Amino acid sequence: MTASIPHFLLERERDRNESTRGGYSAYAAHRARQMALMGDRRGERLAVLGAGNCNDLELSTLAASFRELHLFDLDEEALDGAWRRQNDDVKRACHLHTCDLTGVASFLEAWKAAPPEPLEAQLAAWTKLSAVATACGQFDTVLSSCLLSQVAINLRDYFGIVPALNSALVAAISGHVMLAAALTKPGAAVLVTSDCITSRYPIREEAQARGALNAILHLAAQGAAFPGTDPELVASLLTSAEFSRPELKDAWIWDVGSQSYLVYALEAVRHA
Ligand SMILES: C[S@@+](CC[C@H](N)C(=O)[O-])C[C@H]1O[C@@H](n2cnc3c(N)ncnc32)[C@H](O)[C@@H]1O
């Protein structure tokens, strides 16, 4: 499935994931927040979108709550590495899916040469993603795990600041959120976590003064969020008659090496 993913994207994510592959212990605080979000959710099938190295989840705990763990990412090596770290029971529960979760990857080269109209880009992306949704079926919980900012940064660096960037970004972000919703069973929850504001902004001071959630809303209102990750935008993409109103469940600071990010968690439940 990686044949249609441009070299640029694959190299990018492989390099990044390789640099954090041994970082399970460094992810402890972030992982604890993600696992708290998973709480006592259980069921037959869990989908993790942007699973990568799986440093941000305890797969052994999740395997006690879900019969099947479906791990999705464009980086096959990261998924394989995460799988190899697990014990035999967890390995048996895991199903690895190497694919693009934005629908735009296979169009990037063509769009660089001839920028698409925004609607045309969204339709093209959704054609790809609806095939993923049909092939994979629905899940008892769907977690999109800090993938949106990577998508935004990759597209910015691939296109530069040109009109095609906007069409591709809108198609990728809205397509990904629609995919996460489409994978969610009636009665089940879709969760989107996203790092959204870097420590180039005063995230610690704001979080201390207002709490992390209000710090995100405050700084995002001033345009500090990575394009495509503003929680109000993502909540609006999750809003539909089929789902409960998206709710911001938690927010925290994620320290990764020398950088730190404000992260939020959004949840919506598909009506039974
Ligand atoms: C910041 S990481 C998330 C952390 C990851 N769950 C972990 O614990 O290592 C974002 C993940 O999204 C994946 N990703 C980025 N763009 C993608 C795309 N278009 N399709 C699928 N996966 C993508 C990357 O390969 C990476 O593993």
CSV table of C-alpha atoms and ligand atoms in Angstrom, one decimal:
chain,number,residue,atom,x,y,z
A,1,MET,CA,0.0,0.0,0.0
A,2,THR,CA,3.0,2.3,0.4
A,3,ALA,CA,3.7,2.4,-3.4
A,4,SER,CA,1.4,5.5,-3.8
A,5,ILE,CA,2.9,7.4,-0.9
A,6,PRO,CA,5.5,10.0,-2.1
A,7,HIS,CA,9.0,9.3,-1.2
A,8,PHE,CA,9.1,12.7,0.6
A,9,LEU,CA,6.4,11.7,3.1
A,10,LEU,CA,7.7,8.3,3.8
A,11,GLU,CA,11.2,9.5,4.3
A,12,ARG,CA,10.0,12.2,6.6
A,13,GLU,CA,8.0,10.0,8.8
A,14,ARG,CA,10.5,7.1,8.8
A,15,ASP,CA,13.2,9.5,10.0
A,16,ARG,CA,11.1,11.0,12.7
A,17,ASN,CA,9.8,7.7,13.9
A,18,GLU,CA,13.2,6.2,13.8
A,19,SER,CA,14.5,9.0,16.0
A,20,THR,CA,11.9,8.3,18.7
A,21,ARG,CA,11.7,4.5,18.4
A,22,GLY,CA,13.6,3.8,21.6
A,23,GLY,CA,11.7,6.6,23.4
A,24,TYR,CA,9.0,4.6,25.2
A,25,SER,CA,10.1,5.7,28.7
A,26,ALA,CA,10.5,9.3,27.5
A,27,TYR,CA,6.8,9.2,26.5
A,28,ALA,CA,5.6,8.1,30.0
A,29,ALA,CA,3.8,11.3,31.0
A,30,HIS,CA,2.1,11.8,27.6
A,31,ARG,CA,1.3,8.1,27.5
A,32,ALA,CA,-0.4,8.3,30.9
A,33,ARG,CA,-2.7,11.0,29.6
A,34,GLN,CA,-3.6,9.1,26.5
A,35,MET,CA,-4.2,5.9,28.6
A,36,ALA,CA,-6.4,7.9,31.0
A,37,LEU,CA,-8.4,9.0,28.1
A,38,MET,CA,-8.9,5.4,27.0
A,39,GLY,CA,-10.1,4.7,30.6
A,40,ASP,CA,-12.2,1.6,30.9
A,41,ARG,CA,-13.3,1.6,27.3
A,42,ARG,CA,-13.6,-1.9,26.0
A,43,GLY,CA,-15.1,-3.9,23.1
A,44,GLU,CA,-14.2,-6.1,20.2
A,45,ARG,CA,-12.1,-3.8,18.0
A,46,LEU,CA,-10.0,-0.7,18.7
A,47,ALA,CA,-8.6,1.5,15.8
A,48,VAL,CA,-5.5,3.7,16.5
A,49,LEU,CA,-4.8,6.1,13.6
A,50,GLY,CA,-1.2,7.3,13.5
A,51,ALA,CA,-0.1,4.5,15.8
A,52,GLY,CA,3.6,4.8,14.6
A,53,ASN,CA,6.0,3.4,17.3
A,54,CYS,CA,3.1,3.1,19.8
A,55,ASN,CA,5.1,4.9,22.4
A,56,ASP,CA,2.0,6.8,23.4
A,57,LEU,CA,-0.1,3.8,24.3
A,58,GLU,CA,0.2,0.7,26.5
A,59,LEU,CA,-0.8,-2.0,24.0
A,60,SER,CA,-0.7,-4.7,26.7
A,61,THR,CA,-3.4,-2.9,28.7
A,62,LEU,CA,-5.5,-2.2,25.7
A,63,ALA,CA,-5.3,-5.8,24.6
A,64,ALA,CA,-6.9,-6.8,27.9
A,65,SER,CA,-9.9,-4.5,27.0
A,66,PHE,CA,-10.2,-5.1,23.2
A,67,ARG,CA,-10.0,-8.4,21.3
A,68,GLU,CA,-8.4,-6.7,18.3
A,69,LEU,CA,-6.0,-3.8,18.2
A,70,HIS,CA,-5.9,-2.3,14.7
A,71,LEU,CA,-2.8,-0.1,14.3
A,72,PHE,CA,-2.8,2.3,11.3
A,73,ASP,CA,0.2,4.3,10.0
A,74,LEU,CA,2.0,5.1,6.7
A,75,ASP,CA,5.3,4.0,8.3
A,76,GLU,CA,5.3,0.2,8.1
A,77,GLU,CA,8.7,0.0,9.9
A,78,ALA,CA,7.4,1.9,12.9
A,79,LEU,CA,4.3,-0.4,13.2
A,80,ASP,CA,6.5,-3.5,12.8
A,81,GLY,CA,8.9,-2.3,15.5
A,82,ALA,CA,6.0,-1.6,17.9
A,83,TRP,CA,4.6,-5.1,17.2
A,84,ARG,CA,7.9,-6.8,17.8
A,85,ARG,CA,8.2,-5.2,21.3
A,86,GLN,CA,4.9,-6.9,22.4
A,87,ASN,CA,4.4,-10.3,24.1
A,88,ASP,CA,2.8,-13.1,22.1
A,89,ASP,CA,-0.8,-12.5,23.4
A,90,VAL,CA,-0.6,-8.8,22.4
A,91,LYS,CA,1.0,-9.7,19.0
A,92,ARG,CA,-1.9,-12.0,18.3
A,93,ALA,CA,-4.4,-9.1,19.0
A,94,CYS,CA,-2.6,-6.7,16.7
A,95,HIS,CA,-3.6,-6.0,13.1
A,96,LEU,CA,-1.2,-3.7,11.2
A,97,HIS,CA,-2.5,-1.4,8.4
A,98,THR,CA,0.1,0.5,6.4
A,99,CYS,CA,-1.8,3.2,4.6
A,100,ASP,CA,-2.2,7.0,4.1
A,101,LEU,CA,-4.8,8.3,6.5
A,102,THR,CA,-5.4,11.6,4.7
A,103,GLY,CA,-6.3,10.4,1.2
A,104,VAL,CA,-4.1,13.1,-0.3
A,105,ALA,CA,-0.7,11.3,-0.5
A,106,SER,CA,-1.1,9.8,-3.9
A,107,PHE,CA,-2.1,13.2,-5.4
A,108,LEU,CA,0.6,15.4,-4.1
A,109,GLU,CA,2.9,15.3,-7.1
A,110,ALA,CA,0.0,16.0,-9.5
A,111,TRP,CA,-1.2,18.8,-7.3
A,112,LYS,CA,2.2,20.4,-7.1
A,113,ALA,CA,2.2,20.7,-10.9
A,114,ALA,CA,-1.5,21.7,-11.2
A,115,PRO,CA,-3.1,23.0,-8.0
A,116,PRO,CA,-6.6,21.6,-7.5
A,117,GLU,CA,-9.7,23.5,-6.5
A,118,PRO,CA,-10.5,22.9,-2.8
A,119,LEU,CA,-13.6,20.9,-3.5
A,120,GLU,CA,-12.0,18.8,-6.1
A,121,ALA,CA,-9.2,17.9,-3.7
A,122,GLN,CA,-11.6,17.0,-0.9
A,123,LEU,CA,-13.6,14.7,-3.3
A,124,ALA,CA,-10.4,13.0,-4.5
A,125,ALA,CA,-9.1,12.4,-0.9
A,126,TRP,CA,-12.5,11.0,0.2
A,127,THR,CA,-12.6,8.6,-2.7
A,128,LYS,CA,-9.3,7.1,-1.3
A,129,LEU,CA,-10.4,7.2,2.3
A,130,SER,CA,-13.8,5.7,1.8
A,131,ALA,CA,-12.1,2.6,0.4
A,132,VAL,CA,-10.1,2.4,3.6
A,133,ALA,CA,-13.3,2.7,5.7
A,134,THR,CA,-15.1,0.0,3.6
A,135,ALA,CA,-12.1,-2.4,3.8
A,136,CYS,CA,-11.6,-2.0,7.6
A,137,GLY,CA,-15.2,-1.9,8.9
A,138,GLN,CA,-16.2,-0.2,12.1
A,139,PHE,CA,-14.7,-0.2,15.6
A,140,ASP,CA,-15.8,0.1,19.2
A,141,THR,CA,-13.4,2.9,19.8
A,142,VAL,CA,-11.4,5.0,17.3
A,143,LEU,CA,-8.4,7.1,18.4
A,144,SER,CA,-6.6,9.5,16.1
A,145,SER,CA,-3.3,9.9,18.0
A,146,CYS,CA,-1.4,13.1,17.4
A,147,LEU,CA,-1.3,12.8,13.6
A,148,LEU,CA,-2.9,16.0,12.5
A,149,SER,CA,0.1,18.3,13.2
A,150,GLN,CA,2.5,16.0,11.3
A,151,VAL,CA,0.1,16.1,8.4
A,152,ALA,CA,0.0,19.9,8.5
A,153,ILE,CA,3.8,20.3,8.8
A,154,ASN,CA,4.5,17.7,6.0
A,155,LEU,CA,2.2,19.4,3.6
A,156,ARG,CA,3.6,22.9,4.4
A,157,ASP,CA,7.1,21.6,3.8
A,158,TYR,CA,6.2,19.7,0.6
A,159,PHE,CA,4.3,22.6,-1.1
A,160,GLY,CA,5.7,25.7,0.5
A,161,ILE,CA,3.2,28.6,1.0
A,162,VAL,CA,1.3,28.3,-2.3
A,163,PRO,CA,-2.5,28.0,-3.1
A,164,ALA,CA,-2.2,24.2,-3.6
A,165,LEU,CA,-1.2,23.9,0.1
A,166,ASN,CA,-4.5,25.2,1.3
A,167,SER,CA,-6.5,22.8,-0.9
A,168,ALA,CA,-4.4,19.8,0.1
A,169,LEU,CA,-4.4,20.7,3.8
A,170,VAL,CA,-8.2,21.2,4.0
A,171,ALA,CA,-8.7,17.9,2.1
A,172,ALA,CA,-6.2,16.0,4.3
A,173,ILE,CA,-7.5,17.3,7.7
A,174,SER,CA,-11.2,17.0,6.8
A,175,GLY,CA,-10.7,13.7,5.1
A,176,HIS,CA,-8.8,12.3,8.1
A,177,VAL,CA,-11.5,13.4,10.6
A,178,MET,CA,-14.3,12.0,8.3
A,179,LEU,CA,-12.4,8.7,8.1
A,180,ALA,CA,-12.1,8.5,11.9
A,181,ALA,CA,-15.9,9.2,12.2
A,182,ALA,CA,-16.7,6.7,9.5
A,183,LEU,CA,-14.7,4.0,11.3
A,184,THR,CA,-16.8,4.5,14.5
A,185,LYS,CA,-19.6,2.1,15.2
A,186,PRO,CA,-23.0,3.3,16.4
A,187,GLY,CA,-22.8,3.7,20.2
A,188,ALA,CA,-19.0,4.0,20.0
A,189,ALA,CA,-16.6,6.9,20.6
A,190,VAL,CA,-14.2,8.7,18.3
A,191,LEU,CA,-11.3,10.4,20.0
A,192,VAL,CA,-8.9,12.9,18.4
A,193,THR,CA,-5.8,13.9,20.2
A,194,SER,CA,-3.6,16.6,18.7
A,195,ASP,CA,-0.6,18.5,19.6
A,196,CYS,CA,-1.4,22.0,18.4
A,197,ILE,CA,0.8,24.8,19.9
A,198,THR,CA,4.6,24.7,20.3
A,199,SER,CA,6.6,26.1,23.2
A,200,ARG,CA,7.7,28.9,20.9
A,201,TYR,CA,4.6,30.4,22.4
A,202,PRO,CA,4.3,30.9,26.2
A,203,ILE,CA,2.4,27.6,26.7
A,204,ARG,CA,3.7,26.9,30.2
A,205,GLU,CA,2.9,30.3,31.5
A,206,GLU,CA,-0.6,30.3,29.9
A,207,ALA,CA,-1.3,26.7,31.1
A,208,GLN,CA,-0.3,27.7,34.7
A,209,ALA,CA,-2.5,30.8,34.6
A,210,ARG,CA,-5.6,29.3,32.9
A,211,GLY,CA,-5.2,25.6,32.8
A,212,ALA,CA,-4.1,23.7,29.7
A,213,LEU,CA,-7.5,23.6,28.0
A,214,ASN,CA,-8.1,27.3,28.3
A,215,ALA,CA,-4.5,28.0,27.3
A,216,ILE,CA,-5.2,26.2,24.1
A,217,LEU,CA,-8.4,28.1,23.4
A,218,HIS,CA,-6.8,31.4,24.3
A,219,LEU,CA,-3.6,30.9,22.2
A,220,ALA,CA,-5.5,29.3,19.3
A,221,ALA,CA,-7.8,32.3,19.2
A,222,GLN,CA,-4.6,34.4,18.5
A,223,GLY,CA,-3.6,32.1,15.6
A,224,ALA,CA,-1.0,30.1,17.5
A,225,ALA,CA,-2.2,26.6,16.5
A,226,PHE,CA,-0.6,24.7,13.7
A,227,PRO,CA,-2.9,25.2,10.6
A,228,GLY,CA,-5.5,22.4,10.6
A,229,THR,CA,-5.2,21.5,14.3
A,230,ASP,CA,-7.2,24.3,16.0
A,231,PRO,CA,-9.6,22.4,18.3
A,232,GLU,CA,-12.6,24.4,17.2
A,233,LEU,CA,-11.9,23.5,13.6
A,234,VAL,CA,-11.5,19.8,14.4
A,235,ALA,CA,-14.7,19.9,16.5
A,236,SER,CA,-16.6,21.5,13.7
A,237,LEU,CA,-15.4,18.7,11.3
A,238,LEU,CA,-16.6,16.1,13.9
A,239,THR,CA,-20.0,17.8,14.2
A,240,SER,CA,-22.8,15.9,12.6
A,241,ALA,CA,-26.4,14.7,13.3
A,242,GLU,CA,-25.0,11.2,13.8
A,243,PHE,CA,-22.7,12.1,16.7
A,244,SER,CA,-23.0,13.8,20.1
A,245,ARG,CA,-21.6,17.3,20.3
A,246,PRO,CA,-17.7,17.0,20.3
A,247,GLU,CA,-16.4,17.6,23.8
A,248,LEU,CA,-12.9,18.7,24.8
A,249,LYS,CA,-12.1,16.0,27.4
A,250,ASP,CA,-8.5,16.9,28.4
A,251,ALA,CA,-5.5,18.9,27.6
A,252,TRP,CA,-1.8,18.7,28.7
A,253,ILE,CA,1.7,19.7,27.8
A,254,TRP,CA,3.7,17.0,26.0
A,255,ASP,CA,7.5,17.3,26.3
A,256,VAL,CA,9.4,15.8,23.4
A,257,GLY,CA,13.1,16.3,23.5
A,258,SER,CA,13.8,20.0,23.6
A,259,GLN,CA,10.3,20.9,22.4
A,260,SER,CA,7.0,21.0,24.2
A,261,TYR,CA,3.5,21.1,22.8
A,262,LEU,CA,0.0,21.8,24.1
A,263,VAL,CA,-2.1,18.7,23.3
A,264,TYR,CA,-5.9,18.4,23.5
A,265,ALA,CA,-8.3,15.4,23.4
A,266,LEU,CA,-11.7,15.7,21.7
A,267,GLU,CA,-14.4,13.1,21.9
A,268,ALA,CA,-17.7,12.5,20.1
A,269,VAL,CA,-20.0,9.5,20.4
A,270,ARG,CA,-21.9,8.1,17.5
A,271,HIS,CA,-25.6,7.8,18.4
A,272,ALA,CA,-26.7,4.2,18.8
B,1,LIG,C1,3.5,12.2,16.3
B,1,LIG,S1,3.3,10.6,15.6
B,1,LIG,C2,2.1,9.9,16.8
B,1,LIG,C3,2.8,9.2,17.9
B,1,LIG,C4,2.8,7.7,17.8
B,1,LIG,N1,1.4,7.3,18.1
B,1,LIG,C5,3.8,7.1,18.7
B,1,LIG,O1,3.5,6.7,19.8
B,1,LIG,O2,4.9,6.9,18.2
B,1,LIG,C6,2.3,10.8,14.2
B,1,LIG,C7,2.2,9.5,13.4
B,1,LIG,O3,1.4,9.8,12.3
B,1,LIG,C8,1.9,9.1,11.1
B,1,LIG,N2,1.5,9.8,9.9
B,1,LIG,C9,1.8,11.0,9.5
B,1,LIG,N3,1.2,11.3,8.4
B,1,LIG,C10,0.4,10.2,8.0
B,1,LIG,C11,-0.5,9.9,7.0
B,1,LIG,N4,-0.7,10.8,6.0
B,1,LIG,N5,-1.1,8.7,7.0
B,1,LIG,C12,-0.8,7.8,8.0
B,1,LIG,N6,0.0,8.1,9.0
B,1,LIG,C13,0.6,9.2,9.0
B,1,LIG,C14,3.5,9.1,11.3
B,1,LIG,O4,4.1,8.1,10.6
B,1,LIG,C15,3.6,9.0,12.9
B,1,LIG,O5,3.8,7.7,13.2
